[in-house]
Tab-separated table of C-alpha atoms in Angstrom:
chain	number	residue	atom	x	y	z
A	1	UNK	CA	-27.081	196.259	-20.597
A	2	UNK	CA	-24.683	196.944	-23.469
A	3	UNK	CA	-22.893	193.335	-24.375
A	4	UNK	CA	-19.270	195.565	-25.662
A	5	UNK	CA	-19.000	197.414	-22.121
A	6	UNK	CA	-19.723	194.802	-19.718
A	7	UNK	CA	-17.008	191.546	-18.752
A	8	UNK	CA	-17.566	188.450	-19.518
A	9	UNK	CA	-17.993	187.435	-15.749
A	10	UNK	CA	-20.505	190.215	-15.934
A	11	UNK	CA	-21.938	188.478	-18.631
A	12	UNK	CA	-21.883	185.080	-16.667
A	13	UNK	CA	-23.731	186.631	-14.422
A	14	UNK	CA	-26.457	188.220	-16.896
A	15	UNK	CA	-27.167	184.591	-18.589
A	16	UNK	CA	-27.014	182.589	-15.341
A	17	UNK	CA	-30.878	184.384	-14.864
A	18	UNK	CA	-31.709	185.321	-18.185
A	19	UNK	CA	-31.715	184.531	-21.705
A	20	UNK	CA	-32.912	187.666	-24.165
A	21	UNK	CA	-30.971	189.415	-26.598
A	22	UNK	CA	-31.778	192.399	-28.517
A	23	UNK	CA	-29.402	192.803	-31.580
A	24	UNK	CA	-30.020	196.166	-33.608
A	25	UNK	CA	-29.563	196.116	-37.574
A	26	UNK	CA	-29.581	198.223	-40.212
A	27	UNK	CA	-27.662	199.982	-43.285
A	28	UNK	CA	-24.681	202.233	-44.453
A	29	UNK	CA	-26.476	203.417	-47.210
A	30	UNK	CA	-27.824	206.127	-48.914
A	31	UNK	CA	-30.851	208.434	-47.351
A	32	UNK	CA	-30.627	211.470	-50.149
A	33	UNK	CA	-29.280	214.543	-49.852
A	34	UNK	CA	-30.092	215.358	-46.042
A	35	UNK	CA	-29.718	212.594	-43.589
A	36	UNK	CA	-26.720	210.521	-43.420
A	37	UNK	CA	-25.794	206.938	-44.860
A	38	UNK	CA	-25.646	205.577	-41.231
A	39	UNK	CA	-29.855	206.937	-40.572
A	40	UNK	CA	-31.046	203.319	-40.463
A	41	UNK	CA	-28.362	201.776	-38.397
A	42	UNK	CA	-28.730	204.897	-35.841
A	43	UNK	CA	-32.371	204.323	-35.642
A	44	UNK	CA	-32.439	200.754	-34.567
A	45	UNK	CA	-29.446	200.984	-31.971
A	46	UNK	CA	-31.118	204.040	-30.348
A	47	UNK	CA	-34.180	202.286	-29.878
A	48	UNK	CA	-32.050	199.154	-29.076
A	49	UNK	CA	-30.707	200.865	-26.324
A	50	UNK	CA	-33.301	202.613	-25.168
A	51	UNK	CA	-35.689	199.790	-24.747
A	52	UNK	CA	-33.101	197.184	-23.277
A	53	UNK	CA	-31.994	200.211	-20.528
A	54	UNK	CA	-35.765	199.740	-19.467
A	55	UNK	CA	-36.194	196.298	-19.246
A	56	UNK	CA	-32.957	195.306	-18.503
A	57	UNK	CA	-32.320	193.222	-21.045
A	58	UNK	CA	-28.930	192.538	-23.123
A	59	UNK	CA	-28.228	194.940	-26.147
A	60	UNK	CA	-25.058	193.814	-28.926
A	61	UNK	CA	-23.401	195.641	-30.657
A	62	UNK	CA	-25.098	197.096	-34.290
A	63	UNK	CA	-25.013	195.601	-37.676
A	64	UNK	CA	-24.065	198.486	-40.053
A	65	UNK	CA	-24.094	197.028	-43.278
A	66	UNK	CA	-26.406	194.883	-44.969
A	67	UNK	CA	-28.656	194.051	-47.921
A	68	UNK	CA	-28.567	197.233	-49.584
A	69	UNK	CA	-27.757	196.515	-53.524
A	70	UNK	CA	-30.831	198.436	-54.378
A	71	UNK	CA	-29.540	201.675	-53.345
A	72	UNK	CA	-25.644	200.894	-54.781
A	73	UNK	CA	-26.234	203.630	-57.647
A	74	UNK	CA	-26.001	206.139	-54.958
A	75	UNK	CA	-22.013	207.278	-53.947
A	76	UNK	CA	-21.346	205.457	-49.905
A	77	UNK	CA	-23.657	202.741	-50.163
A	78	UNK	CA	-22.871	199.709	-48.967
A	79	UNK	CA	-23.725	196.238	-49.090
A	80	UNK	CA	-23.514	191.806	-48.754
A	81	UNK	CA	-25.440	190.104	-50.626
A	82	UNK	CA	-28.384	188.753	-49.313
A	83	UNK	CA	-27.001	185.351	-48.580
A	84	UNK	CA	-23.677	186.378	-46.813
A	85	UNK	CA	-25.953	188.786	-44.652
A	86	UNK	CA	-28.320	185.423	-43.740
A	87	UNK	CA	-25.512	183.127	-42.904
A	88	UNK	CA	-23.939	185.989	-41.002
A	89	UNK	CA	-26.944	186.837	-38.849
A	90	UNK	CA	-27.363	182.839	-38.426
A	91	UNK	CA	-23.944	182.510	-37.473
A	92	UNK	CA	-23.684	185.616	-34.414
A	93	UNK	CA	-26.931	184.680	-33.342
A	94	UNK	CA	-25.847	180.898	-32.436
A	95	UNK	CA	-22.932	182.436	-31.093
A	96	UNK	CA	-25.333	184.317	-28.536
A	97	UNK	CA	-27.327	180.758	-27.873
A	98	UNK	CA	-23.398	179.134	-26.763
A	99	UNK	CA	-23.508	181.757	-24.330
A	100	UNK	CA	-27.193	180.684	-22.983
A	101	UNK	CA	-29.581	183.251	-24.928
A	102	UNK	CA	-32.676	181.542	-26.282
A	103	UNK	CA	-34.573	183.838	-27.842
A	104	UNK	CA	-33.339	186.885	-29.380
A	105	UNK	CA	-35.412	190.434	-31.183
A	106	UNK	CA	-33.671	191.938	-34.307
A	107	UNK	CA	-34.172	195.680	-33.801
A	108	UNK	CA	-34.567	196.244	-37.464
A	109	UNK	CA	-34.602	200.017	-38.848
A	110	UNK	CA	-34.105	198.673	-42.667
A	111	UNK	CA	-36.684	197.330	-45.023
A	112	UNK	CA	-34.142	195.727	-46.961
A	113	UNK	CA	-33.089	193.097	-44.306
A	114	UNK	CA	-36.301	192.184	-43.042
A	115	UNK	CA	-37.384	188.691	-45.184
A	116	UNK	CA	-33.837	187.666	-44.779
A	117	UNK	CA	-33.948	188.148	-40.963
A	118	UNK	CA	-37.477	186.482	-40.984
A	119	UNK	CA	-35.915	183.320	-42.515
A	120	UNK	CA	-32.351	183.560	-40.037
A	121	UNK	CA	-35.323	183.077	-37.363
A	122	UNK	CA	-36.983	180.503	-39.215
A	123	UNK	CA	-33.892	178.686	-39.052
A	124	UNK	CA	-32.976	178.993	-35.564
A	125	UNK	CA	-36.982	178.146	-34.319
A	126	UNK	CA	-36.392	174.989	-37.101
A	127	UNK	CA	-33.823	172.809	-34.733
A	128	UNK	CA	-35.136	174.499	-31.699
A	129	UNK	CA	-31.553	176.455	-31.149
A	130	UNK	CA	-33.669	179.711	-29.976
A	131	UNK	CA	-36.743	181.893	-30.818
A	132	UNK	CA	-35.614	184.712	-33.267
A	133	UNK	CA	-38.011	187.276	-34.713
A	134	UNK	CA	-37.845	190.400	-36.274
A	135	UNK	CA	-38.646	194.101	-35.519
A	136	UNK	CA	-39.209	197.301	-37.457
A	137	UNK	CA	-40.152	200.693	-35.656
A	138	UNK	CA	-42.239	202.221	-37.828
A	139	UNK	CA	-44.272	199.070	-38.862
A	140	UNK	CA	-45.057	199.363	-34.925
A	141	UNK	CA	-46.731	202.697	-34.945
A	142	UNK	CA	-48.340	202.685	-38.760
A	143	UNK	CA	-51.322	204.511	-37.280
A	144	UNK	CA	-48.985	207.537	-35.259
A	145	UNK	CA	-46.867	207.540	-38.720
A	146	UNK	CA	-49.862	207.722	-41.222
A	147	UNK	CA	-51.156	210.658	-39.213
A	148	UNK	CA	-48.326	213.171	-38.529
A	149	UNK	CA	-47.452	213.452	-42.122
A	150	UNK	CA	-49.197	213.974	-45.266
A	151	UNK	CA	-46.704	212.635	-47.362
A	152	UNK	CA	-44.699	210.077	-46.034
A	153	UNK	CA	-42.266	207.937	-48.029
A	154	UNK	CA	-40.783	204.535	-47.101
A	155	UNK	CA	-37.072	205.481	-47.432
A	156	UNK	CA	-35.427	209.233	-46.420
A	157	UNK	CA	-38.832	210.380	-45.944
A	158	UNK	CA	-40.072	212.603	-43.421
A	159	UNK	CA	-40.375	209.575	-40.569
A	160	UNK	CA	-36.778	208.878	-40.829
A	161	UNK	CA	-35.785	212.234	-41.241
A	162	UNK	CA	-37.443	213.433	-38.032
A	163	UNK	CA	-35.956	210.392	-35.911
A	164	UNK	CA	-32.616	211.480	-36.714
A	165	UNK	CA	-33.611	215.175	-36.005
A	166	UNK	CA	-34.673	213.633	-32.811
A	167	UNK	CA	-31.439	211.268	-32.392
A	168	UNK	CA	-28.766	213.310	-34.067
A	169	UNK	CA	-29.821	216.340	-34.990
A	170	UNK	CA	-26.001	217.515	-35.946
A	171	UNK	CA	-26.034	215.433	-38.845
A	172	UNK	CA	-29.324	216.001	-40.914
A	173	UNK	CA	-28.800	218.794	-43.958
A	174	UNK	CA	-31.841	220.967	-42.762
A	175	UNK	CA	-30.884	223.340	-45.748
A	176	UNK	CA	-31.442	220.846	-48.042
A	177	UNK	CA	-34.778	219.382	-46.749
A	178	UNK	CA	-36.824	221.330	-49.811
A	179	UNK	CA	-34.010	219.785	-52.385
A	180	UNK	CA	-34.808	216.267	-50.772
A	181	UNK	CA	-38.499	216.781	-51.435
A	182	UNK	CA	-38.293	218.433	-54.343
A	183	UNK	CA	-35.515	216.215	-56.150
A	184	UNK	CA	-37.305	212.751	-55.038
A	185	UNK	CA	-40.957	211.448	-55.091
A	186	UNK	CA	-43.332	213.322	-52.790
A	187	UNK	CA	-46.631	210.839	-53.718
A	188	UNK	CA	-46.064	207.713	-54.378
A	189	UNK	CA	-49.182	206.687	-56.129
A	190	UNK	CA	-47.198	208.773	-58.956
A	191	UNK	CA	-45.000	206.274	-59.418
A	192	UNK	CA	-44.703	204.018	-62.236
A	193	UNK	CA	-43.919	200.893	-60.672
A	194	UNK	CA	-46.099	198.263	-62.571
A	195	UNK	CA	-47.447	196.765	-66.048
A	196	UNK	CA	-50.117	194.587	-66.568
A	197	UNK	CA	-49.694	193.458	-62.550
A	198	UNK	CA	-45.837	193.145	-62.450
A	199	UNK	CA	-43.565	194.917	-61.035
A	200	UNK	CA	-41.014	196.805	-63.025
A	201	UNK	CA	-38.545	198.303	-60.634
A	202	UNK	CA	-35.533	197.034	-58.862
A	203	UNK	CA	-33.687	199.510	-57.742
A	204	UNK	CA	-34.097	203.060	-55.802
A	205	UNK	CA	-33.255	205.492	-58.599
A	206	UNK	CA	-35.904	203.587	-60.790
A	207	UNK	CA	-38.337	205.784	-58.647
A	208	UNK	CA	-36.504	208.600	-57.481
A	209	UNK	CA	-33.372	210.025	-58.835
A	210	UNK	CA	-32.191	211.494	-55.202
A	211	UNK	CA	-33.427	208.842	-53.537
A	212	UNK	CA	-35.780	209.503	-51.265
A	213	UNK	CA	-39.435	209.754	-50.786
A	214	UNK	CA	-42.454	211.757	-49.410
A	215	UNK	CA	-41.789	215.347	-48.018
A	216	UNK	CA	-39.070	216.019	-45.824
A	217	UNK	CA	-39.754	219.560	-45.198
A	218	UNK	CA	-42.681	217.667	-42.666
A	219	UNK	CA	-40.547	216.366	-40.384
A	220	UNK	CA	-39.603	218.319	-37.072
A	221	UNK	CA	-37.688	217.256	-33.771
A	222	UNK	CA	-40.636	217.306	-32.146
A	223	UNK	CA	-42.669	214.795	-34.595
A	224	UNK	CA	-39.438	212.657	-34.462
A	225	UNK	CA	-39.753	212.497	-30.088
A	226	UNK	CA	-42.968	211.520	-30.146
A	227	UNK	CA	-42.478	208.822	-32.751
A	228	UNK	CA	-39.845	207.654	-30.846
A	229	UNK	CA	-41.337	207.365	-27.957
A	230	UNK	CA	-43.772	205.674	-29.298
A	231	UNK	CA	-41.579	203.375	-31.120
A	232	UNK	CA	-39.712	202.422	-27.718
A	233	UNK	CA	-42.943	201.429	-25.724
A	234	UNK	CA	-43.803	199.008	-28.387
A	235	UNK	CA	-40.402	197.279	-28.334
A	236	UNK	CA	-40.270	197.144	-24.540
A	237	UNK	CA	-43.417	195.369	-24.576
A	238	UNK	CA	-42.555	193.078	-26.991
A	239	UNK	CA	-39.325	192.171	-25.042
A	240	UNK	CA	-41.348	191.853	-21.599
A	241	UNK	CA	-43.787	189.800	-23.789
A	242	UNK	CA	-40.651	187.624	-25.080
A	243	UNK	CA	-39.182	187.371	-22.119
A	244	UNK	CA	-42.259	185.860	-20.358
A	245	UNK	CA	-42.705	183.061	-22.678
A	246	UNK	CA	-42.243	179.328	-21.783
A	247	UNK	CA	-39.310	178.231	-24.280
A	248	UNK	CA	-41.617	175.239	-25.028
A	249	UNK	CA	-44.307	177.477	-26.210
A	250	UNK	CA	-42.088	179.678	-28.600
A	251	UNK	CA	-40.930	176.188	-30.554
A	252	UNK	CA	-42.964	174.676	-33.517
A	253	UNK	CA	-45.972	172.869	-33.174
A	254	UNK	CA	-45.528	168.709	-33.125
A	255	UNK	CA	-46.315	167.003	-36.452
A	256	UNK	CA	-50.326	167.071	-37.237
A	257	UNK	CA	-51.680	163.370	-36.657
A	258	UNK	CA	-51.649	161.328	-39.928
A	259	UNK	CA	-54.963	159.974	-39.413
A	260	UNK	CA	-56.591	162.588	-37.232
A	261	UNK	CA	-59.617	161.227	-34.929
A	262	UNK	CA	-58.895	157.507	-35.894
A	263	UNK	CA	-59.116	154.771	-33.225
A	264	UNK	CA	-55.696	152.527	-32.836
């Protein structure tokens, strides 16, 4: 159920027997030379929707931009700082609770906004408003990921780049897959990224001066059905899981006894 097509009496009707939300997040940033700035934020609403068709369960609208500073070398990019995006997120997702959700799964396809959606939920779970937690695809499948390519890379790698063959094939550069790999970082244990145990990058182009990572030339339509697919079953059975749970149980534990096993 998609929350911008249905009425609000519609609506009334949804929250009058259930309370789960499914908001998808991600970026309008840059992916290199071959997959568009909207790749993470097309990710996480097509598994958004997908998943939320199958259970049933209530799908918002997506968030396009977020923390994305680190990539803001790159022309397109862009972002909210990481506090505006936390008070934002906070502020939508209470809207949802008015309304009668209680617990809520952020469909995350950026790596970026994932401690700052951690602590929105920490929040919410804090004064018992609702049960928040956050999602990311390919953190759900490491094993299926790890195994279908030999290089993979964490951003505009060959994972991403086969979802959106898979998703939108029309707007990946497949002529310029070899001048993603070969302009970026295929391995990354070739990367410079520490001295004397701290780390010494901040942003993307400290790593890769396109971008991206791992080898794009791996990734095929096929590779990016399967991991989506994939991808999908794990999110429906978190929301089934979710959607089971007492209310009670999702809320924080009761203060520990100050004098545990004592008699009064």
């Amino acid at each position: 159920m998609y929350l911008s097509h249905q009425t609000w009496p519609e609506l009334g009707d949804y929250v009058a027997e259930e309370s789960t939300a499914v908001v998808p997040l991600g970026s309008t940033e840059q992916h290199g030379p071959h997959l568009p700035l909207a790749t993470d934020y097309l990710i996480a609403e097509a598994l958004a929707r997908e998943a939320t068709d199958r259970t049933n369960v209530l799908c918002t609208p997506p968030v396009r931009i977020a923390v994305s500073e680190h990539h803001r070398q790159f022309h397109g990019t862009m972002w909210v700082e990481p506090g505006v995006f936390r008070d934002y997120v906070e502020s939508f997702s209470r809207n949802l609770t008015y309304h009668g959700i209680d617990r809520i799964v952020y469909v995350n396809a950026h790596g970026g906004n994932t401690q700052h959606l951690r602590e929105v939920g920490r929040r919410l779970r804090r004064d018992e408003t609702a049960y928040a937690i956050e999602w990311m695809w390919d953190e759900s499948i490491p094993d299926l990921v790890s195994s279908i390519f030999e290089h993979n890379g964490p951003h505009g790698g060959p994972k991403e780049t086969a979802m959106i063959m898979h998703i939108a094939e029309e707007l990946v550069r497949t002529d310029r897959l070899e001048a993603a790999r070969d302009g970026g970082l295929v391995d990354l244990t070739e990367a410079d990224v520490r001295q004397f145990g701290s780390r010494t990058y901040y942003d993307s182009p400290d790593n890769s001066e396109n971008g991206v990572f791992g080898d794009q030339t791996d990734a095929t339509p096929e590779k990016g059905a399967q991991l989506f697919e994939a991808a999908s079953d794990q999110l429906v059975h978190l929301i089934e899981w979710l959607d089971d749970q007492p209310f009670e149980d999702l809320m924080p534990k009761p203060h520990v006894d100050p004098q545990p096993g004592s008699r009064r």
